[in-house]
Coordinates of C-alpha atoms in Angstrom, one line a residue:
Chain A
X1 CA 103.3 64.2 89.2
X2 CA 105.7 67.0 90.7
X3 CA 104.8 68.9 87.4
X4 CA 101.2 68.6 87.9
X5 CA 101.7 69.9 91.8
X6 CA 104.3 72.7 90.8
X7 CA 101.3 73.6 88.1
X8 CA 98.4 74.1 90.7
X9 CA 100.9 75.9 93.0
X10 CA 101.6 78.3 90.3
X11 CA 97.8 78.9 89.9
X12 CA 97.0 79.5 92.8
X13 CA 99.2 82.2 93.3
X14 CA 98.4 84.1 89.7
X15 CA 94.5 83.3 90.6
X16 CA 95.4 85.0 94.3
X17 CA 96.6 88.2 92.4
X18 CA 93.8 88.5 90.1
X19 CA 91.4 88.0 93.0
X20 CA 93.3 91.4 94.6
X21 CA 93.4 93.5 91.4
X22 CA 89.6 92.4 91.6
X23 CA 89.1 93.4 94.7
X24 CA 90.9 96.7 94.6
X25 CA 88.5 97.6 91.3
X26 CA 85.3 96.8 93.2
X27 CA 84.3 94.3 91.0
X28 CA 81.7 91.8 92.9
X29 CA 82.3 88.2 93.9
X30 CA 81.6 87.0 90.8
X31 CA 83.6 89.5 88.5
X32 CA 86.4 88.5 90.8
X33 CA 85.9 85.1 90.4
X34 CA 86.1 85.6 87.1
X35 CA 89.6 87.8 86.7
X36 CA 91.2 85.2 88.9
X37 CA 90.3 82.1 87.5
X38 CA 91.4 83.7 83.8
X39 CA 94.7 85.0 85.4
X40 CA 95.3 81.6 87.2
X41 CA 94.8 79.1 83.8
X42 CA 95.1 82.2 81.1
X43 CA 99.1 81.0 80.6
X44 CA 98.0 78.0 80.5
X45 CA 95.3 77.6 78.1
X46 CA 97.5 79.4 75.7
X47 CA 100.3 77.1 76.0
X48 CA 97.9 73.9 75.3
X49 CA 96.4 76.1 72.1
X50 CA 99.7 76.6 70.8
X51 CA 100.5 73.0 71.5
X52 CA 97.4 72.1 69.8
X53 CA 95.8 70.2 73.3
X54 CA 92.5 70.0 72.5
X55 CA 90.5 71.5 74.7
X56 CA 93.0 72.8 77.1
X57 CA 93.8 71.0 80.6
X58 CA 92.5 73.5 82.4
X59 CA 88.8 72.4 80.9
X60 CA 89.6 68.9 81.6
X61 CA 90.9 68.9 84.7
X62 CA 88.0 70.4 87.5
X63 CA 91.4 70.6 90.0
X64 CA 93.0 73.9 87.8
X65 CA 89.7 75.9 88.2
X66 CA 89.1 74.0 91.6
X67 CA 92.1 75.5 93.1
X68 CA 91.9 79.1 91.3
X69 CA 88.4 78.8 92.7
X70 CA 89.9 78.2 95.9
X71 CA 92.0 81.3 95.7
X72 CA 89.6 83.9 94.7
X73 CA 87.8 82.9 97.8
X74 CA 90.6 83.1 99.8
X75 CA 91.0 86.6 98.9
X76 CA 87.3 87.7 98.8
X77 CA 87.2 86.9 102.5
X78 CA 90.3 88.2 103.8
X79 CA 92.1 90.5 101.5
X80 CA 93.0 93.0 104.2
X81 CA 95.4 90.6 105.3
X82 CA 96.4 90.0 101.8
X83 CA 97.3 93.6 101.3
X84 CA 99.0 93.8 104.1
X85 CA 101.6 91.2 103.4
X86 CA 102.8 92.8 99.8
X87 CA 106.2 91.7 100.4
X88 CA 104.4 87.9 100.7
X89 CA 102.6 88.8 97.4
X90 CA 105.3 89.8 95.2
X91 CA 107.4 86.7 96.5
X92 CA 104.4 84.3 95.6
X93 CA 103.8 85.9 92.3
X94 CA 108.1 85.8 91.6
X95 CA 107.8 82.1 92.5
X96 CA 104.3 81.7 90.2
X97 CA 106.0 82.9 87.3
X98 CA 109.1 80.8 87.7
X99 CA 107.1 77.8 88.3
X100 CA 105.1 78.2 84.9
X101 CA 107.7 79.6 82.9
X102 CA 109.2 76.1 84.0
X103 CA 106.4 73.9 84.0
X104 CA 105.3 75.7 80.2
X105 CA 108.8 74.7 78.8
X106 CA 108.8 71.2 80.3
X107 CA 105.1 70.2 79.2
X108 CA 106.5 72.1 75.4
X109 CA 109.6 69.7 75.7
X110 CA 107.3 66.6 76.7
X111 CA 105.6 67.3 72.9
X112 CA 108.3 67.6 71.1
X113 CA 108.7 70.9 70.2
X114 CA 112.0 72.4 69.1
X115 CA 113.9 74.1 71.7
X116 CA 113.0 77.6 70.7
X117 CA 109.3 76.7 70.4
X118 CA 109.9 75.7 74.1
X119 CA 111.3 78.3 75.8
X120 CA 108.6 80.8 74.3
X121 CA 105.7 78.4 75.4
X122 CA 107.5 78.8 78.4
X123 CA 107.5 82.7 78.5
X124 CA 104.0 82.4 77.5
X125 CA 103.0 80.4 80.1
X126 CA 104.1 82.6 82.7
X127 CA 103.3 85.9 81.1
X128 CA 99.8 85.3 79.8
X129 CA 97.9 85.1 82.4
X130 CA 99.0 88.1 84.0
X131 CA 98.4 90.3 80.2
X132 CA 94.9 88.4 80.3
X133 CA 94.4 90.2 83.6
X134 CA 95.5 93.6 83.3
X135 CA 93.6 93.4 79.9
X136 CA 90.0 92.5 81.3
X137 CA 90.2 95.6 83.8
X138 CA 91.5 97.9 81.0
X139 CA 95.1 98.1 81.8
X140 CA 98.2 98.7 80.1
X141 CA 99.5 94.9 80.9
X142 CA 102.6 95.4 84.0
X143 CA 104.4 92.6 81.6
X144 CA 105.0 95.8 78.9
X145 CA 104.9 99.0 81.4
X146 CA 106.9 97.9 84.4
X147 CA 110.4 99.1 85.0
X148 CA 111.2 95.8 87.0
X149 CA 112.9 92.6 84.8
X150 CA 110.0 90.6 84.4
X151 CA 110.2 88.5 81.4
X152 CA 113.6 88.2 81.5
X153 CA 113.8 85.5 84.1
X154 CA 111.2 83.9 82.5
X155 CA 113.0 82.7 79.4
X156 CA 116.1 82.3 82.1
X157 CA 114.4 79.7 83.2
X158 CA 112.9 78.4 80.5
X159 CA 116.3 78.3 78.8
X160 CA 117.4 76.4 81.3
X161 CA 114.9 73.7 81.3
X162 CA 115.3 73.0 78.0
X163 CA 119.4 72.8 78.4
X164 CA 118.5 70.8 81.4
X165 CA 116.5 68.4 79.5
X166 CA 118.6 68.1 75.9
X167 CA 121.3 67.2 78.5
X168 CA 119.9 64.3 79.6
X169 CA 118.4 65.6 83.3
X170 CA 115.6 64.2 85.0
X171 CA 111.9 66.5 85.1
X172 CA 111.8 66.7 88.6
X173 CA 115.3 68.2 89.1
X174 CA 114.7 70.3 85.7
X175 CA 111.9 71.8 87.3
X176 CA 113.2 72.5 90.2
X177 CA 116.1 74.1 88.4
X178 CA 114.2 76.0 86.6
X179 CA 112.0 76.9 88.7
X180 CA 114.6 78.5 91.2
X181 CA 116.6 79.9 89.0
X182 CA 113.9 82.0 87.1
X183 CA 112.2 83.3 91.0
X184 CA 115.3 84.1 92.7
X185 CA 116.6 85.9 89.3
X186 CA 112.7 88.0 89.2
X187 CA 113.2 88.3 93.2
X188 CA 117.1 89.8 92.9
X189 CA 115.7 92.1 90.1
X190 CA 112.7 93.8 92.4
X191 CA 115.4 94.2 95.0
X192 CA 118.3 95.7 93.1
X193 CA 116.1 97.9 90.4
X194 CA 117.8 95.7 88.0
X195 CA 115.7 97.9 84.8
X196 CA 115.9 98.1 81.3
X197 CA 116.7 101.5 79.5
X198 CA 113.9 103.7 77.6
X199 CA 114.7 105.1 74.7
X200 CA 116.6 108.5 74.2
X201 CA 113.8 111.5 74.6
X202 CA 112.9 114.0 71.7
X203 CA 111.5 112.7 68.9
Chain B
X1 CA 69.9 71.3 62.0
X2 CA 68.0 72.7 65.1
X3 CA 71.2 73.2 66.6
X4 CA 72.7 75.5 63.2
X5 CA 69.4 77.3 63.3
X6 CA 69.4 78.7 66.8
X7 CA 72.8 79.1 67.1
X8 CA 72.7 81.3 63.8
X9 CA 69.9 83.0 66.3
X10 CA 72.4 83.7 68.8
X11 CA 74.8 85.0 66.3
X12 CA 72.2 87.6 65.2
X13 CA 71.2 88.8 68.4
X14 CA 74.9 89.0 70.3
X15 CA 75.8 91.1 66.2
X16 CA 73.3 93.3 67.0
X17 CA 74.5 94.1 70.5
X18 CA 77.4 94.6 69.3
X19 CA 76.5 97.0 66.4
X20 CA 74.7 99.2 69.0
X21 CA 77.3 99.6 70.9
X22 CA 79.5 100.5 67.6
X23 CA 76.8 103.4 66.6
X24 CA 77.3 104.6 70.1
X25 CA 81.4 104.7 70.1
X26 CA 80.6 106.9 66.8
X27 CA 82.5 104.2 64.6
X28 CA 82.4 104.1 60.8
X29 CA 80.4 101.8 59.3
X30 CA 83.3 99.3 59.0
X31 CA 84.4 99.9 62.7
X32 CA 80.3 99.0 63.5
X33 CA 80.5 95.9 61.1
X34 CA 84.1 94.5 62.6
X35 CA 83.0 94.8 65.9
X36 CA 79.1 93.3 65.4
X37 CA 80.9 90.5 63.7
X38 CA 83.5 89.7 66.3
X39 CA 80.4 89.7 69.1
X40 CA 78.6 87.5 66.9
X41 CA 81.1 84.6 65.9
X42 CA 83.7 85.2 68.7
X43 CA 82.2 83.2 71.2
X44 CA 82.3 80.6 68.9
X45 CA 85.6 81.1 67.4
X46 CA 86.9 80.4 70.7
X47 CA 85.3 77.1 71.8
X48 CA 86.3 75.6 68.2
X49 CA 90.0 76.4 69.5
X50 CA 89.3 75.1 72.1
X51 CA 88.2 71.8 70.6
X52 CA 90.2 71.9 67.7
X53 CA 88.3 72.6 65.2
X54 CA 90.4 74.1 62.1
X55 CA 89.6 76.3 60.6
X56 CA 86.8 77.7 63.4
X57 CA 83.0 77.3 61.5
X58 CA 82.5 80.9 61.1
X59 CA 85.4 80.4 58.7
X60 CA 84.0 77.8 57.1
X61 CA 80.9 78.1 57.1
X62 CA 79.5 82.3 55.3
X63 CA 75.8 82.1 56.6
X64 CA 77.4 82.9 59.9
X65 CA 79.5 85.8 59.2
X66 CA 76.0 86.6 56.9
X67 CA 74.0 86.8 59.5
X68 CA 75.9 89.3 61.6
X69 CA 76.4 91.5 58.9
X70 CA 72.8 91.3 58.2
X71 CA 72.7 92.7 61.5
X72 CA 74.7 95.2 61.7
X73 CA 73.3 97.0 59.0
X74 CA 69.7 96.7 60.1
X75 CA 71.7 97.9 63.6
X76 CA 73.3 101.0 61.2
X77 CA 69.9 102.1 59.5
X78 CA 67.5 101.5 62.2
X79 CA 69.6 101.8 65.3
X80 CA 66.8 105.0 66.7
X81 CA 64.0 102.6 66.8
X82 CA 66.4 99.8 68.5
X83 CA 67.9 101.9 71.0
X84 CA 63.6 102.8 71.8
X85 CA 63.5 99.2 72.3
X86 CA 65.6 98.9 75.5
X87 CA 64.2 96.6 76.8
X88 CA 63.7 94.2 73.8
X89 CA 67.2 94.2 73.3
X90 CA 67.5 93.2 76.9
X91 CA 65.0 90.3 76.0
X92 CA 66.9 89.6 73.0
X93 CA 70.6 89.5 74.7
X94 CA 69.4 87.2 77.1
X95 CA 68.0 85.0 74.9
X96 CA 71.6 85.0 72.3
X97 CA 72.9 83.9 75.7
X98 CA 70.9 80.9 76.4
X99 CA 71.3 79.7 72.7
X100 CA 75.2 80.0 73.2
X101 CA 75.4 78.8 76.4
X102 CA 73.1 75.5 75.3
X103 CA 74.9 74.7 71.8
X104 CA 78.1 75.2 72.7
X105 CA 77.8 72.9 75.9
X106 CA 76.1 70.4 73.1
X107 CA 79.0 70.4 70.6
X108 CA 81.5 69.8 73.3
X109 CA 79.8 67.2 74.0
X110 CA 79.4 65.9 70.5
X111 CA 83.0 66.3 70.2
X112 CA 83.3 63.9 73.4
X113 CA 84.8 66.3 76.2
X114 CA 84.3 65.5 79.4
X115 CA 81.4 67.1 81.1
X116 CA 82.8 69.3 83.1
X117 CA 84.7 70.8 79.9
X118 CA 81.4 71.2 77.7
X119 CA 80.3 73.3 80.5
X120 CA 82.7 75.5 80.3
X121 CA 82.9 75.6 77.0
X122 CA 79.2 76.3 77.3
X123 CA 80.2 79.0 79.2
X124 CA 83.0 80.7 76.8
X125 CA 80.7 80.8 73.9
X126 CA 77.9 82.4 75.8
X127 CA 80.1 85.2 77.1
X128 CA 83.3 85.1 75.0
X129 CA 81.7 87.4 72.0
X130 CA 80.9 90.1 74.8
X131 CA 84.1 90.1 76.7
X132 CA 85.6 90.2 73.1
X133 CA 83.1 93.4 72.1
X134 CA 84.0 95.1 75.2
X135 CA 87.7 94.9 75.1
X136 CA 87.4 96.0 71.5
X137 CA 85.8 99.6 72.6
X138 CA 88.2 100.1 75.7
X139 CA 85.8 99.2 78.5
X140 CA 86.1 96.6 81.4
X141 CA 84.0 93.7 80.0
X142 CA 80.5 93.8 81.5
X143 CA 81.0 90.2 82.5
X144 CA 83.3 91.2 84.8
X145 CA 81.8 94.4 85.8
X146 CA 77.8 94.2 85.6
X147 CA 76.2 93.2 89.0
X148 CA 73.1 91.3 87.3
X149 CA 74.0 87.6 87.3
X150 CA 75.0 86.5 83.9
X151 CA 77.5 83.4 83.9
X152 CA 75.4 81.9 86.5
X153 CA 72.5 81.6 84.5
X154 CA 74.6 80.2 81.4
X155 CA 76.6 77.7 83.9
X156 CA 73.3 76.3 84.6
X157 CA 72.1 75.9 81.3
X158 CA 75.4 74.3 80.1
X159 CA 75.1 72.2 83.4
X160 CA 71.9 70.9 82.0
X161 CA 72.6 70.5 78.7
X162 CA 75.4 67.7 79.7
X163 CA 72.8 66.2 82.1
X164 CA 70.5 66.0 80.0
X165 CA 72.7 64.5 77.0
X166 CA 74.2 62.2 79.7
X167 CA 71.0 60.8 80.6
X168 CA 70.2 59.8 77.2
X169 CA 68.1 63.1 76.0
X170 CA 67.4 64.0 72.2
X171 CA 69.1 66.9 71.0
X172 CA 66.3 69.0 70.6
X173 CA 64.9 68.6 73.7
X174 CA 68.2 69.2 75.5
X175 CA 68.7 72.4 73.5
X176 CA 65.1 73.9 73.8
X177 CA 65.5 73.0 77.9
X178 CA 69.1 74.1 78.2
X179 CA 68.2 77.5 76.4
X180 CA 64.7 78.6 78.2
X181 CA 66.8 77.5 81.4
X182 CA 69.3 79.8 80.5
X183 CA 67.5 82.8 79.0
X184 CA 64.8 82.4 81.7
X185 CA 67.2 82.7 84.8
X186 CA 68.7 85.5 83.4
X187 CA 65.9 87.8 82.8
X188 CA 64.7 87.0 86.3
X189 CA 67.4 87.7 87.8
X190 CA 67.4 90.9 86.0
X191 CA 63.5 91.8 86.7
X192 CA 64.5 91.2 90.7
X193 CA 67.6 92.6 90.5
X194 CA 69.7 89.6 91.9
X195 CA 73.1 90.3 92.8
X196 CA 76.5 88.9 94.2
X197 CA 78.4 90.7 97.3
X198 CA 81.1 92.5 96.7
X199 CA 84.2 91.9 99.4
X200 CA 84.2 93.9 102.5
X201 CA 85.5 97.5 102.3
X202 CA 89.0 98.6 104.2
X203 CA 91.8 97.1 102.5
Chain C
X1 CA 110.7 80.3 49.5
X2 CA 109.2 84.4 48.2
X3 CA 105.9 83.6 50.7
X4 CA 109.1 82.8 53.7
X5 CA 110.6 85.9 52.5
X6 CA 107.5 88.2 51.4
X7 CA 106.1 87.3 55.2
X8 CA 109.3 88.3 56.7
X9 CA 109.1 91.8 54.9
X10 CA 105.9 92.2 56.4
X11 CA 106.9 91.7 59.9
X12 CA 109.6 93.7 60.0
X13 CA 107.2 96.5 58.8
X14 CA 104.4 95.6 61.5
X15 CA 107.2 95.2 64.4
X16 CA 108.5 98.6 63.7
X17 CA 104.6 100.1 64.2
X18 CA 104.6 98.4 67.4
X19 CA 107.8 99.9 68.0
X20 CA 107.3 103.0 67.5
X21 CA 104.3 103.1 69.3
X22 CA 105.9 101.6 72.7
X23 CA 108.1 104.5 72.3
X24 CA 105.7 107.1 72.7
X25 CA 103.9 105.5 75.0
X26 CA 107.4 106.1 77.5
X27 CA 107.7 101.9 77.3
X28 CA 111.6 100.4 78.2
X29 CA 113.3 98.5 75.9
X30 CA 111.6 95.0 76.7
X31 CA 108.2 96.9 77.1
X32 CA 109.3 98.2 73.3
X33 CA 110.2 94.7 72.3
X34 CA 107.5 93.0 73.7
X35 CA 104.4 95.4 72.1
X36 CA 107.2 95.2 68.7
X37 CA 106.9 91.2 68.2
X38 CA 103.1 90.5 69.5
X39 CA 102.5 93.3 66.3
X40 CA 105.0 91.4 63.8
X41 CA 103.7 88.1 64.6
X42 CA 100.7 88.3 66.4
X43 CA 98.6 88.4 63.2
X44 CA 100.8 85.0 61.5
X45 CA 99.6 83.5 65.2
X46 CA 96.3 83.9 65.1
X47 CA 96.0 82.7 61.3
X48 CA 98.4 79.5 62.6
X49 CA 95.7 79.0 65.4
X50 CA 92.7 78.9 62.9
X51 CA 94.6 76.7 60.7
X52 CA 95.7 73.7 62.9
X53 CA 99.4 74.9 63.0
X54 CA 100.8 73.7 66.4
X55 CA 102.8 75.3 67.6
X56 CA 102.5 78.6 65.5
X57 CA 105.4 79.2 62.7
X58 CA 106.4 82.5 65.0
X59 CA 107.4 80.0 67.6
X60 CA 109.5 77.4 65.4
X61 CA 111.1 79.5 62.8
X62 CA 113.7 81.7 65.5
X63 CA 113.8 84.1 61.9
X64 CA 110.3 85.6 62.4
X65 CA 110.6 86.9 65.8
X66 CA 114.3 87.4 65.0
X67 CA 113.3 90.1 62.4
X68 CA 111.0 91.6 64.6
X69 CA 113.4 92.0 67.4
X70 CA 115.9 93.7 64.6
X71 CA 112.9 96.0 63.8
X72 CA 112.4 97.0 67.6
X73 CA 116.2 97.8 68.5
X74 CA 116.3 99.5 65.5
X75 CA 113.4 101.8 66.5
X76 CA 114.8 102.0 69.9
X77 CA 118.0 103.3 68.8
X78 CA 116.8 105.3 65.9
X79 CA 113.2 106.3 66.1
X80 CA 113.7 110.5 65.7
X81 CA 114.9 109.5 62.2
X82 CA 111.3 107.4 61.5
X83 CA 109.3 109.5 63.3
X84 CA 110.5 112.1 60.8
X85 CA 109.9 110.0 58.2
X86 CA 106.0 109.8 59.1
X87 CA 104.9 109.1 55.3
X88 CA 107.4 106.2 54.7
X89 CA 106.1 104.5 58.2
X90 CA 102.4 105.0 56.0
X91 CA 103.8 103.3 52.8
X92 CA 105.8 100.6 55.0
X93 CA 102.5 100.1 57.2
X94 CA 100.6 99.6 53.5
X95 CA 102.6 97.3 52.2
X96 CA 103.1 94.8 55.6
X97 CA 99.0 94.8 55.9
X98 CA 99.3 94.0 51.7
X99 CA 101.8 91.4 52.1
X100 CA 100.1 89.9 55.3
X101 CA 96.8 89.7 53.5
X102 CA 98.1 87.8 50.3
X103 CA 100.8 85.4 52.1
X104 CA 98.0 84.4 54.6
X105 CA 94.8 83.8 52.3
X106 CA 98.0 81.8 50.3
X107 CA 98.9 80.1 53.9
X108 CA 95.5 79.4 54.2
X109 CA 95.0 77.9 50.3
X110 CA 97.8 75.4 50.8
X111 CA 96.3 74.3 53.8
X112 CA 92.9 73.7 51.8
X113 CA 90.7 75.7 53.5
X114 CA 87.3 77.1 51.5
X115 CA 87.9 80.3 50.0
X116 CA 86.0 81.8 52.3
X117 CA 88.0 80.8 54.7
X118 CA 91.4 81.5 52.9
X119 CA 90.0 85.3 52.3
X120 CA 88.8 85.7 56.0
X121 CA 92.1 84.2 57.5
X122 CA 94.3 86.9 55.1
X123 CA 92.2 89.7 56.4
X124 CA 92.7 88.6 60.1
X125 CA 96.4 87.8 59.2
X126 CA 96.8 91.0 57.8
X127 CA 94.4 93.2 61.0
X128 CA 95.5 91.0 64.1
X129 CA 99.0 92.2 64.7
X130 CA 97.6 95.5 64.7
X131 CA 94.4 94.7 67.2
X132 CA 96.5 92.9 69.4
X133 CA 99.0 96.2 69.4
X134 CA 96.4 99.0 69.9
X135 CA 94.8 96.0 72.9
X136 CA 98.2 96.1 74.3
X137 CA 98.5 100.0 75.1
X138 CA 94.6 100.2 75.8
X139 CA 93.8 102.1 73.0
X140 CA 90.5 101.6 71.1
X141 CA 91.8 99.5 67.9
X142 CA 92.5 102.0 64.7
X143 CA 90.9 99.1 62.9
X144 CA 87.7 100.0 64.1
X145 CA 88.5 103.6 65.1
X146 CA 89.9 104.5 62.0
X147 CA 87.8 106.6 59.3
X148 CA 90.2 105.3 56.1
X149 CA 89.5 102.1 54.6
X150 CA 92.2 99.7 56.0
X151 CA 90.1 96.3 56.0
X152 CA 88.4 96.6 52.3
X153 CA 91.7 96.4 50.5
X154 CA 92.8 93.7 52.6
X155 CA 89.5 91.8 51.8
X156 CA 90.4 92.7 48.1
X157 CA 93.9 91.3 48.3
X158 CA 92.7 87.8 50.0
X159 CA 89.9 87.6 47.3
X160 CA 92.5 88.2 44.4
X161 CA 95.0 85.7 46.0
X162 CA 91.8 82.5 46.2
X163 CA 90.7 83.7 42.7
X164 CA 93.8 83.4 41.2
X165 CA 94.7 80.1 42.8
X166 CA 91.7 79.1 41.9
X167 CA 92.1 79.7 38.5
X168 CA 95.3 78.2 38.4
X169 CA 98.0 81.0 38.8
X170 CA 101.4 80.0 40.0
X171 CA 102.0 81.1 43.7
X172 CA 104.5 83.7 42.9
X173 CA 102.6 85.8 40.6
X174 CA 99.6 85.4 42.6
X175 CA 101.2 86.8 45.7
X176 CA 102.9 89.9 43.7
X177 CA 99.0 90.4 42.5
X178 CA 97.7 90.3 45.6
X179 CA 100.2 92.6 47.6
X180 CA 100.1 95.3 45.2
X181 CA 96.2 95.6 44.8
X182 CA 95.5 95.5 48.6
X183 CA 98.7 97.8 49.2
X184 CA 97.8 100.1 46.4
X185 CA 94.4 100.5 47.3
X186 CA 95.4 101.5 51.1
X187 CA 97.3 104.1 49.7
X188 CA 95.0 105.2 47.2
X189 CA 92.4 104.8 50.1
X190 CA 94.6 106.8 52.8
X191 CA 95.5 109.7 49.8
X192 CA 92.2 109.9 48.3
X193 CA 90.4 110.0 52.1
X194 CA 88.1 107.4 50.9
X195 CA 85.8 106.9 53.9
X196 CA 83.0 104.9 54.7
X197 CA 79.7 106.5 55.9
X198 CA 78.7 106.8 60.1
X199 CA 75.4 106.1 61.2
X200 CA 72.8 109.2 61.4
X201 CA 72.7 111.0 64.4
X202 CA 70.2 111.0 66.8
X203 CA 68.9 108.0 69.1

């Protein structure tokens, strides 16, 4: 139940920043539709083809699309005072990764994968729909060009839930866990500059 | 065997959109072939993940893959007198859509989704081989871009397709309904130029 | 145990491509890494998605995407040296697309596909790594850009590797077979400047 909730909650928010990248590239209500709903399920759909759910939850149950439906509405009709809140954004989208990256391993863990299967279902989950994305308006994906730590807290958390869950814990506090500790990790990271290095020049 | 024939239809038409497109990025012959092929079985590559089906049927099944390279040769050799024929082509793409949109919608539902997944899986084969075509040459996918309705018409002709099937309809009929549905709405709304708003201006 | 090892080989060779292309493209080290295991295994992922395989081998065995991670650091740390070595990375690149092509039309055997289906899942085992790379940094795929034959020897490979089976060969010789004809002819192909024809100008 609380994985299903967390789930929608971290649609929402992917679908609300694919509605915005929309937006910003002029694309017209239904082109934005269409980014959002394929950012907000994208991680998603991947996980349950990797897991072998046929077809995918997020063509079974209406409530996915429903509520990434929902948000590219949201943002069709008042963007302005979307863009102005971009600290509010890149909080929502730190706590949409961390709540897929979370929910990906847990659902991984429920069939039975190994633990390392999990964590990168988990990874997946919160990094697909945002490559999907940057993808479909002819981007080099953020996940492989930002400086920012992106993915790292993802499989953080992931990690964790599977730990979590070997160990014996219940879903609803792995989740929450997880979910925590892979946002507030992503948040501290866009606030310190925590980056990665590039690789020594001149070749 | 109405439902092979006209998707094998679909698969010719979407192959030569494809193929055009490939003559006009100046690709080799093979570069032409790849990317008439992946416009022609892609779509419905991806609902057979979606539903499980392994390996997909263009994999199993050669008069598929035939088809489109059948295609994409007559595209290679006679590509001046297609490219005269605008507006056929536009006739013909609408058409590839229908077909996808109605027998992809049927085989979800021969595979005993719910409705509301063989829609959407109506859907993904009617537009997946173009958003894969697209991505392929480095453009933002028309389906996200083009202001022309084009998922609307194919959500409506998936949408009838499960009605139809749900209220006890042959095959036949349903796919010969579902697909002039489809194909129909879509060159209207071309002819009158129908078109969804884009989102206020001043971000 | 050789098609574990011979598919390792071959993604340590793809990985390092990825690599070195996140390098010039100014990626950081996990932008490096990332772009460095979607090439080493993306192509094994597809071919595991086509074939039932839930989850994908990448994301049970920790030794594929190990290797690839070896290849990226190593690129990270060393790439003047390989970037130097511009002809080896052309040899290494011909033998991962030859050893890709044999051990997944093999893959695809054991699993009793058609051969059909065997030779088309070695071609995209041996091409997808590399599509999903070039997608990655938004470049137009050198699959289909590309004026030297890189498909055609892969298709020869796969064929030799169903034929063989077919005809009863042990899976060790048949692999050998396989990997040196389709690597051999890609480096006849890319010597030689075998090319296939465009289509005539004008439309």
């Amino acid at each position: 139940m609380l994985l299903t909730i967390l789930n929608v909650a971290g649609i929402a928010v992917f679908a609300a920043s694919g509605a915005l990248l929309g937006v910003r590239r002029r694309l017209d209500l239904f082109g934005i539709w269409v980014v959002a709903v394929l950012t907000g399920v994208g991680g998603g759909v991947m996980r349950d083809v990797f897991l072998g759910v046929n077809p995918p939850t997020a063509l079974q149950d209406w409530r996915l699309i429903g509520m990434a439906s929902l948000s590219a509405i949201a943002i069709f009709f008042f963007h302005p005072q979307f863009s102005a809140l971009r600290r509010s954004v890149l909080i929502l989208d730190a706590l949409g990764m961390g709540l897929f990256a979370s929910t990906g391993a847990l659902t991984a863990v429920h069939h039975h994968t190994s633990g390392f299967a999990a964590v990168l279902i988990g990874i997946t989950t919160a990094v697909g729909g945002g490559v999907l994305r940057d993808v479909l308006v002819n981007e080099v994906p953020l996940l492989v060009q930002q400086r920012d730590l992106y993915a790292v807290p993802a499989m953080t958390g992931a990690t964790v839930v599977v730990l979590l869950q070997h160990g014996g814990a219940a879903d609803g506090l792995t989740l929450i866990v997880g979910t925590l500790l892979a946002s507030g990790l992503r948040l501290v990271a866009v606030r310190q500059r925590w980056r990665l290095p590039m690789a020594a020049d001149r070749d």
